PDB file of C-alpha atoms in Angstrom:
ATOM      1  CA  MET A   1     123.032  72.769  26.763  1.00 37.00           C
ATOM      2  CA  ARG A   2     119.832  74.001  28.363  1.00 43.00           C
ATOM      3  CA  ALA A   3     117.756  71.394  30.165  1.00 44.00           C
ATOM      4  CA  LYS A   4     114.010  71.212  29.528  1.00 44.00           C
ATOM      5  CA  THR A   5     111.969  72.372  32.486  1.00 45.00           C
ATOM      6  CA  GLY A   6     108.632  70.949  31.394  1.00 45.00           C
ATOM      7  CA  ARG A   7     107.251  74.424  30.641  1.00 46.00           C
ATOM      8  CA  ASP A   8     106.160  75.692  27.242  1.00 49.00           C
ATOM      9  CA  HIS A   9     108.494  78.359  25.894  1.00 49.00           C
ATOM     10  CA  ASN A  10     108.461  80.787  23.055  1.00 51.00           C
ATOM     11  CA  ARG A  11     110.818  80.546  20.110  1.00 48.00           C
ATOM     12  CA  GLY A  12     113.638  82.159  22.042  1.00 49.00           C
ATOM     13  CA  GLY A  13     113.243  79.682  24.871  1.00 51.00           C
ATOM     14  CA  ASP A  14     113.572  82.458  27.474  1.00 55.00           C
ATOM     15  CA  ARG A  15     110.009  83.047  28.664  1.00 59.00           C
ATOM     16  CA  PRO A  16     106.940  80.851  29.242  1.00 62.00           C
ATOM     17  CA  VAL A  17     104.236  80.975  26.599  1.00 63.00           C
ATOM     18  CA  ASN A  18     101.228  83.060  27.644  1.00 74.00           C
ATOM     19  CA  PRO A  19      98.563  80.636  28.994  1.00 74.00           C
ATOM     20  CA  VAL A  20      95.804  82.555  27.206  1.00 69.00           C
ATOM     21  CA  ARG A  21      97.642  82.162  23.925  1.00 74.00           C
ATOM     22  CA  ARG A  22      98.098  78.465  24.655  1.00 75.00           C
ATOM     23  CA  VAL A  23      94.343  78.050  25.102  1.00 69.00           C
ATOM     24  CA  LEU A  24      93.594  80.031  21.948  1.00 67.00           C
ATOM     25  CA  ARG A  25      96.078  77.884  20.048  1.00 70.00           C
ATOM     26  CA  SER A  26      94.371  74.707  21.274  1.00 65.00           C
ATOM     27  CA  LEU A  27      91.075  76.093  19.922  1.00 72.00           C
ATOM     28  CA  ASN A  28      92.642  77.111  16.586  1.00 74.00           C
ATOM     29  CA  CYS A  29      91.845  80.740  17.452  1.00 71.00           C
ATOM     30  CA  ASP A  30      95.286  82.262  17.906  1.00 73.00           C
ATOM     31  CA  GLY A  31      96.578  85.118  15.790  1.00 75.00           C
ATOM     32  CA  GLY A  32      95.170  85.392  12.302  1.00 76.00           C
ATOM     33  CA  ALA A  33      93.055  82.269  12.775  1.00 79.00           C
ATOM     34  CA  GLY A  34      91.084  83.981  15.522  1.00 81.00           C
ATOM     35  CA  LEU A  35      90.481  87.038  13.360  1.00 88.00           C
ATOM     36  CA  ALA A  36      89.368  84.805  10.501  1.00 90.00           C
ATOM     37  CA  LEU A  37      86.852  83.078  12.779  1.00 91.00           C
ATOM     38  CA  LEU A  38      85.445  86.427  13.908  1.00 91.00           C
ATOM     39  CA  ALA A  39      85.101  87.486  10.275  1.00 93.00           C
ATOM     40  CA  ALA A  40      83.341  84.234   9.376  1.00 94.00           C
ATOM     41  CA  CYS A  41      80.900  84.625  12.277  1.00 94.00           C
ATOM     42  CA  ALA A  42      80.232  88.206  11.187  1.00 95.00           C
ATOM     43  CA  VAL A  43      79.292  86.935   7.727  1.00 95.00           C
ATOM     44  CA  LEU A  44      76.641  84.741   9.357  1.00 96.00           C
ATOM     45  CA  LEU A  45      75.369  87.306  11.859  1.00 96.00           C
ATOM     46  CA  LEU A  46      75.324  90.589   9.942  1.00 95.00           C
ATOM     47  CA  PRO A  47      72.644  89.624   7.360  1.00 95.00           C
ATOM     48  CA  THR A  48      70.119  89.437  10.210  1.00 94.00           C
ATOM     49  CA  LEU A  49      70.320  93.240  10.410  1.00 95.00           C
ATOM     50  CA  ALA A  50      68.549  93.379   7.037  1.00 93.00           C
ATOM     51  CA  GLY A  51      65.466  91.819   8.600  1.00 94.00           C
ATOM     52  CA  GLU A  52      62.737  89.994   6.723  1.00 95.00           C
ATOM     53  CA  ALA A  53      63.369  91.872   3.481  1.00 96.00           C
ATOM     54  CA  GLY A  54      67.004  90.776   3.450  1.00 95.00           C
ATOM     55  CA  ARG A  55      66.112  87.181   4.218  1.00 95.00           C
ATOM     56  CA  VAL A  56      63.616  87.052   1.356  1.00 96.00           C
ATOM     57  CA  LEU A  57      66.152  88.609  -1.018  1.00 97.00           C
ATOM     58  CA  LEU A  58      69.013  86.243  -0.115  1.00 97.00           C
ATOM     59  CA  ARG A  59      67.361  82.889   0.600  1.00 97.00           C
ATOM     60  CA  TYR A  60      67.281  79.841  -1.661  1.00 97.00           C
ATOM     61  CA  ASP A  61      63.984  80.374  -3.474  1.00 97.00           C
ATOM     62  CA  ARG A  62      62.939  77.879  -6.108  1.00 97.00           C
ATOM     63  CA  VAL A  63      60.730  80.280  -8.043  1.00 97.00           C
ATOM     64  CA  ALA A  64      63.292  83.090  -7.953  1.00 98.00           C
ATOM     65  CA  LEU A  65      66.083  80.754  -9.047  1.00 97.00           C
ATOM     66  CA  ALA A  66      64.006  79.634 -12.006  1.00 96.00           C
ATOM     67  CA  ALA A  67      63.780  83.314 -12.931  1.00 97.00           C
ATOM     68  CA  GLY A  68      67.583  83.604 -12.984  1.00 97.00           C
ATOM     69  CA  GLN A  69      68.413  84.946  -9.513  1.00 98.00           C
ATOM     70  CA  TRP A  70      71.524  82.761  -9.217  1.00 97.00           C
ATOM     71  CA  TRP A  71      73.138  84.665  -6.344  1.00 97.00           C
ATOM     72  CA  ARG A  72      70.749  82.860  -4.021  1.00 98.00           C
ATOM     73  CA  LEU A  73      72.726  79.633  -4.496  1.00 98.00           C
ATOM     74  CA  LEU A  74      75.499  81.246  -2.432  1.00 97.00           C
ATOM     75  CA  THR A  75      73.723  83.699  -0.153  1.00 97.00           C
ATOM     76  CA  ALA A  76      71.186  81.139   1.083  1.00 97.00           C
ATOM     77  CA  HIS A  77      73.933  79.589   3.196  1.00 98.00           C
ATOM     78  CA  VAL A  78      74.788  82.774   5.112  1.00 97.00           C
ATOM     79  CA  VAL A  79      71.291  84.144   5.758  1.00 97.00           C
ATOM     80  CA  HIS A  80      69.124  82.803   8.590  1.00 96.00           C
ATOM     81  CA  LEU A  81      65.571  82.796   9.890  1.00 93.00           C
ATOM     82  CA  ASP A  82      66.385  85.176  12.737  1.00 92.00           C
ATOM     83  CA  ALA A  83      69.155  86.228  15.115  1.00 93.00           C
ATOM     84  CA  ARG A  84      68.747  83.082  17.235  1.00 92.00           C
ATOM     85  CA  HIS A  85      69.176  80.852  14.187  1.00 92.00           C
ATOM     86  CA  ALA A  86      72.250  82.817  13.089  1.00 95.00           C
ATOM     87  CA  LEU A  87      73.760  82.647  16.579  1.00 95.00           C
ATOM     88  CA  LEU A  88      73.276  78.879  16.800  1.00 94.00           C
ATOM     89  CA  ASN A  89      74.995  78.359  13.463  1.00 96.00           C
ATOM     90  CA  SER A  90      77.793  80.733  14.489  1.00 96.00           C
ATOM     91  CA  LEU A  91      78.351  78.616  17.595  1.00 95.00           C
ATOM     92  CA  GLY A  92      78.380  75.543  15.363  1.00 95.00           C
ATOM     93  CA  LEU A  93      80.971  77.218  13.161  1.00 96.00           C
ATOM     94  CA  ALA A  94      83.123  78.011  16.201  1.00 95.00           C
ATOM     95  CA  LEU A  95      82.948  74.362  17.282  1.00 94.00           C
ATOM     96  CA  MET A  96      83.907  73.079  13.825  1.00 95.00           C
ATOM     97  CA  TRP A  97      86.719  75.651  13.764  1.00 94.00           C
ATOM     98  CA  ALA A  98      88.089  74.475  17.109  1.00 92.00           C
ATOM     99  CA  LEU A  99      87.992  70.840  16.002  1.00 92.00           C
ATOM    100  CA  PHE A 100      89.145  70.985  12.403  1.00 93.00           C
ATOM    101  CA  ALA A 101      90.475  74.390  11.285  1.00 91.00           C
ATOM    102  CA  ARG A 102      94.094  73.263  10.899  1.00 90.00           C
ATOM    103  CA  ASP A 103      93.346  69.868   9.363  1.00 92.00           C
ATOM    104  CA  TYR A 104      93.446  71.564   5.947  1.00 95.00           C
ATOM    105  CA  SER A 105      94.926  74.792   4.665  1.00 93.00           C
ATOM    106  CA  PRO A 106      92.628  77.781   3.980  1.00 92.00           C
ATOM    107  CA  ARG A 107      93.032  77.136   0.246  1.00 95.00           C
ATOM    108  CA  GLN A 108      91.724  73.620   0.804  1.00 96.00           C
ATOM    109  CA  TRP A 109      88.864  74.626   3.089  1.00 96.00           C
ATOM    110  CA  ALA A 110      87.468  77.023   0.487  1.00 97.00           C
ATOM    111  CA  PRO A 111      86.586  74.319  -2.093  1.00 98.00           C
ATOM    112  CA  ILE A 112      85.348  72.016   0.683  1.00 98.00           C
ATOM    113  CA  VAL A 113      82.837  74.611   1.878  1.00 98.00           C
ATOM    114  CA  LEU A 114      81.861  75.618  -1.652  1.00 98.00           C
ATOM    115  CA  GLY A 115      81.479  71.956  -2.589  1.00 98.00           C
ATOM    116  CA  ALA A 116      79.140  71.403   0.352  1.00 98.00           C
ATOM    117  CA  MET A 117      77.078  74.441  -0.635  1.00 98.00           C
ATOM    118  CA  ALA A 118      76.903  73.342  -4.266  1.00 98.00           C
ATOM    119  CA  ALA A 119      75.814  69.842  -3.270  1.00 98.00           C
ATOM    120  CA  ILE A 120      73.042  71.283  -1.088  1.00 98.00           C
ATOM    121  CA  ASP A 121      71.819  73.528  -3.888  1.00 98.00           C
ATOM    122  CA  ALA A 122      71.879  70.694  -6.415  1.00 98.00           C
ATOM    123  CA  GLY A 123      70.256  68.242  -4.021  1.00 97.00           C
ATOM    124  CA  LEU A 124      67.416  70.590  -3.139  1.00 97.00           C
ATOM    125  CA  TRP A 125      66.826  71.498  -6.775  1.00 97.00           C
ATOM    126  CA  LEU A 126      66.990  67.981  -8.198  1.00 97.00           C
ATOM    127  CA  CYS A 127      65.717  65.801  -5.359  1.00 96.00           C
ATOM    128  CA  ASP A 128      63.550  68.018  -3.140  1.00 94.00           C
ATOM    129  CA  SER A 129      61.221  69.900  -5.444  1.00 92.00           C
ATOM    130  CA  THR A 130      58.775  70.430  -2.566  1.00 93.00           C
ATOM    131  CA  VAL A 131      61.311  72.619  -0.743  1.00 94.00           C
ATOM    132  CA  LEU A 132      60.369  76.067  -2.008  1.00 95.00           C
ATOM    133  CA  TRP A 133      62.874  78.010   0.098  1.00 96.00           C
ATOM    134  CA  TYR A 134      65.825  77.356   2.376  1.00 96.00           C
ATOM    135  CA  VAL A 135      68.176  79.343   4.610  1.00 96.00           C
ATOM    136  CA  GLY A 136      71.008  78.533   6.992  1.00 95.00           C
ATOM    137  CA  SER A 137      74.569  77.279   7.343  1.00 96.00           C
ATOM    138  CA  SER A 138      73.914  73.951   9.049  1.00 95.00           C
ATOM    139  CA  GLY A 139      74.155  71.943   5.834  1.00 96.00           C
ATOM    140  CA  ALA A 140      77.542  73.435   4.962  1.00 98.00           C
ATOM    141  CA  LEU A 141      78.725  72.883   8.550  1.00 97.00           C
ATOM    142  CA  HIS A 142      77.841  69.200   8.217  1.00 98.00           C
ATOM    143  CA  GLY A 143      80.095  69.134   5.158  1.00 98.00           C
ATOM    144  CA  VAL A 144      82.887  70.707   7.204  1.00 98.00           C
ATOM    145  CA  MET A 145      82.464  68.088   9.924  1.00 97.00           C
ATOM    146  CA  ALA A 146      82.563  65.260   7.382  1.00 98.00           C
ATOM    147  CA  ALA A 147      85.746  66.626   5.795  1.00 98.00           C
ATOM    148  CA  GLY A 148      87.383  67.110   9.189  1.00 96.00           C
ATOM    149  CA  ALA A 149      86.459  63.616  10.337  1.00 97.00           C
ATOM    150  CA  LEU A 150      87.904  62.220   7.102  1.00 97.00           C
ATOM    151  CA  ALA A 151      91.209  63.995   7.789  1.00 96.00           C
ATOM    152  CA  HIS A 152      91.428  62.328  11.211  1.00 95.00           C
ATOM    153  CA  VAL A 153      90.545  58.923   9.745  1.00 96.00           C
ATOM    154  CA  ARG A 154      93.244  59.261   7.092  1.00 94.00           C
ATOM    155  CA  ARG A 155      95.780  59.984   9.824  1.00 93.00           C
ATOM    156  CA  GLY A 156      94.743  56.782  11.567  1.00 92.00           C
ATOM    157  CA  GLU A 157      93.222  58.525  14.582  1.00 93.00           C
ATOM    158  CA  ARG A 158      90.478  56.803  16.541  1.00 93.00           C
ATOM    159  CA  ALA A 159      88.710  60.123  17.056  1.00 92.00           C
ATOM    160  CA  GLY A 160      88.077  60.271  13.327  1.00 94.00           C
ATOM    161  CA  TRP A 161      86.104  57.039  13.400  1.00 96.00           C
ATOM    162  CA  VAL A 162      84.157  58.197  16.459  1.00 96.00           C
ATOM    163  CA  LEU A 163      83.209  61.441  14.726  1.00 95.00           C
ATOM    164  CA  THR A 164      82.277  59.579  11.556  1.00 97.00           C
ATOM    165  CA  GLY A 165      80.072  57.208  13.535  1.00 97.00           C
ATOM    166  CA  LEU A 166      78.329  60.046  15.370  1.00 96.00           C
ATOM    167  CA  LEU A 167      77.700  61.861  12.116  1.00 96.00           C
ATOM    168  CA  ALA A 168      76.312  58.704  10.493  1.00 97.00           C
ATOM    169  CA  VAL A 169      73.971  58.088  13.441  1.00 96.00           C
ATOM    170  CA  LYS A 170      72.740  61.681  13.309  1.00 94.00           C
ATOM    171  CA  LEU A 171      72.037  61.494   9.586  1.00 95.00           C
ATOM    172  CA  ALA A 172      70.225  58.173   9.995  1.00 95.00           C
ATOM    173  CA  TYR A 173      68.104  59.579  12.827  1.00 92.00           C
ATOM    174  CA  GLU A 174      67.164  62.615  10.748  1.00 90.00           C
ATOM    175  CA  HIS A 175      66.338  60.469   7.729  1.00 87.00           C
ATOM    176  CA  TRP A 176      63.982  58.175   9.613  1.00 90.00           C
ATOM    177  CA  LEU A 177      62.690  60.326  12.481  1.00 85.00           C
ATOM    178  CA  GLY A 178      63.206  63.921  11.411  1.00 82.00           C
ATOM    179  CA  ALA A 179      65.143  66.749  13.035  1.00 79.00           C
ATOM    180  CA  LEU A 180      66.743  66.266  16.431  1.00 78.00           C
ATOM    181  CA  PRO A 181      64.663  67.479  19.406  1.00 73.00           C
ATOM    182  CA  LEU A 182      67.080  70.349  20.121  1.00 65.00           C
ATOM    183  CA  SER A 183      66.974  71.672  16.568  1.00 63.00           C
ATOM    184  CA  GLY A 184      64.338  74.261  17.456  1.00 58.00           C
ATOM    185  CA  SER A 185      60.717  74.810  16.619  1.00 50.00           C
ATOM    186  CA  ASP A 186      61.261  75.937  13.035  1.00 58.00           C
ATOM    187  CA  ALA A 187      61.064  73.427  10.217  1.00 75.00           C
ATOM    188  CA  VAL A 188      64.489  71.948   9.492  1.00 83.00           C
ATOM    189  CA  VAL A 189      65.361  70.726   5.989  1.00 91.00           C
ATOM    190  CA  VAL A 190      67.317  67.696   7.182  1.00 92.00           C
ATOM    191  CA  SER A 191      68.112  66.555   3.648  1.00 95.00           C
ATOM    192  CA  ALA A 192      70.409  69.590   3.369  1.00 96.00           C
ATOM    193  CA  HIS A 193      72.602  68.042   6.069  1.00 97.00           C
ATOM    194  CA  LEU A 194      73.032  64.876   4.000  1.00 97.00           C
ATOM    195  CA  TYR A 195      73.759  66.824   0.821  1.00 98.00           C
ATOM    196  CA  GLY A 196      76.304  68.946   2.673  1.00 98.00           C
ATOM    197  CA  VAL A 197      78.098  65.843   3.947  1.00 98.00           C
ATOM    198  CA  ILE A 198      78.203  64.366   0.446  1.00 98.00           C
ATOM    199  CA  GLY A 199      79.624  67.555  -1.038  1.00 98.00           C
ATOM    200  CA  GLY A 200      82.158  68.201   1.703  1.00 98.00           C
ATOM    201  CA  VAL A 201      83.544  64.684   1.910  1.00 97.00           C
ATOM    202  CA  THR A 202      83.672  64.311  -1.886  1.00 98.00           C
ATOM    203  CA  VAL A 203      85.899  67.358  -2.272  1.00 98.00           C
ATOM    204  CA  ALA A 204      87.990  66.426   0.779  1.00 97.00           C
ATOM    205  CA  ALA A 205      88.652  62.979  -0.673  1.00 97.00           C
ATOM    206  CA  PHE A 206      90.730  64.635  -3.414  1.00 97.00           C
ATOM    207  CA  LEU A 207      92.740  66.776  -0.994  1.00 95.00           C
ATOM    208  CA  ARG A 208      95.671  65.905   1.238  1.00 92.00           C
ATOM    209  CA  PRO A 209      95.104  66.937   4.866  1.00 91.00           C
ATOM    210  CA  HIS A 210      97.962  67.854   7.157  1.00 81.00           C
ATOM    211  CA  ARG A 211      99.886  64.723   8.111  1.00 73.00           C
ATOM    212  CA  THR A 212     100.003  65.493  11.811  1.00 65.00           C
ATOM    213  CA  PRO A 213      97.290  67.010  14.018  1.00 54.00           C
ATOM    214  CA  LEU A 214      97.924  70.675  14.818  1.00 51.00           C
TER     215      LEU A 214
END
């Protein structure tokens, strides 16, 4: 019988696990997960290469939607005001990935994200008629955070309640006082954050997260 030495080992138990791989694993960025994150960030960053013309073509646009340009309901969430806006949301995606990526399977995350996007689109169309156009991933990322926090709560983890409380405080602040000071100089449609949370957590409520944190 081989005694445990207190070191992490690979499956064969012969060599220590690479420390870089250990760090990547802790951030949910090892192996295929890391490649998937890079691909997701590329989806957010690459549309900026199309410039203003691309942004106008892909954004949520109330008049264009009324004319039947339905693709905007999806593309609005991956196009941004500029490269800085896209980079900030990519960093937000990386943070959500590190915190929650393995709380659900990829097949579960897909409807969560789509549900958040759909809730934002419906909320803006039905409840915010003064919002003529919208771009950005922050609303969908709020839905991801809500779904991830719910997974931790359902596992009985204190961190889940802390995250839920922080998210609730942020939404309340935005509702009463507007966007957070660090949100940037551009106008922020804070209602999209609330709609994203509603959509993400509603879908997540019907899914079973992983029973143990990964």
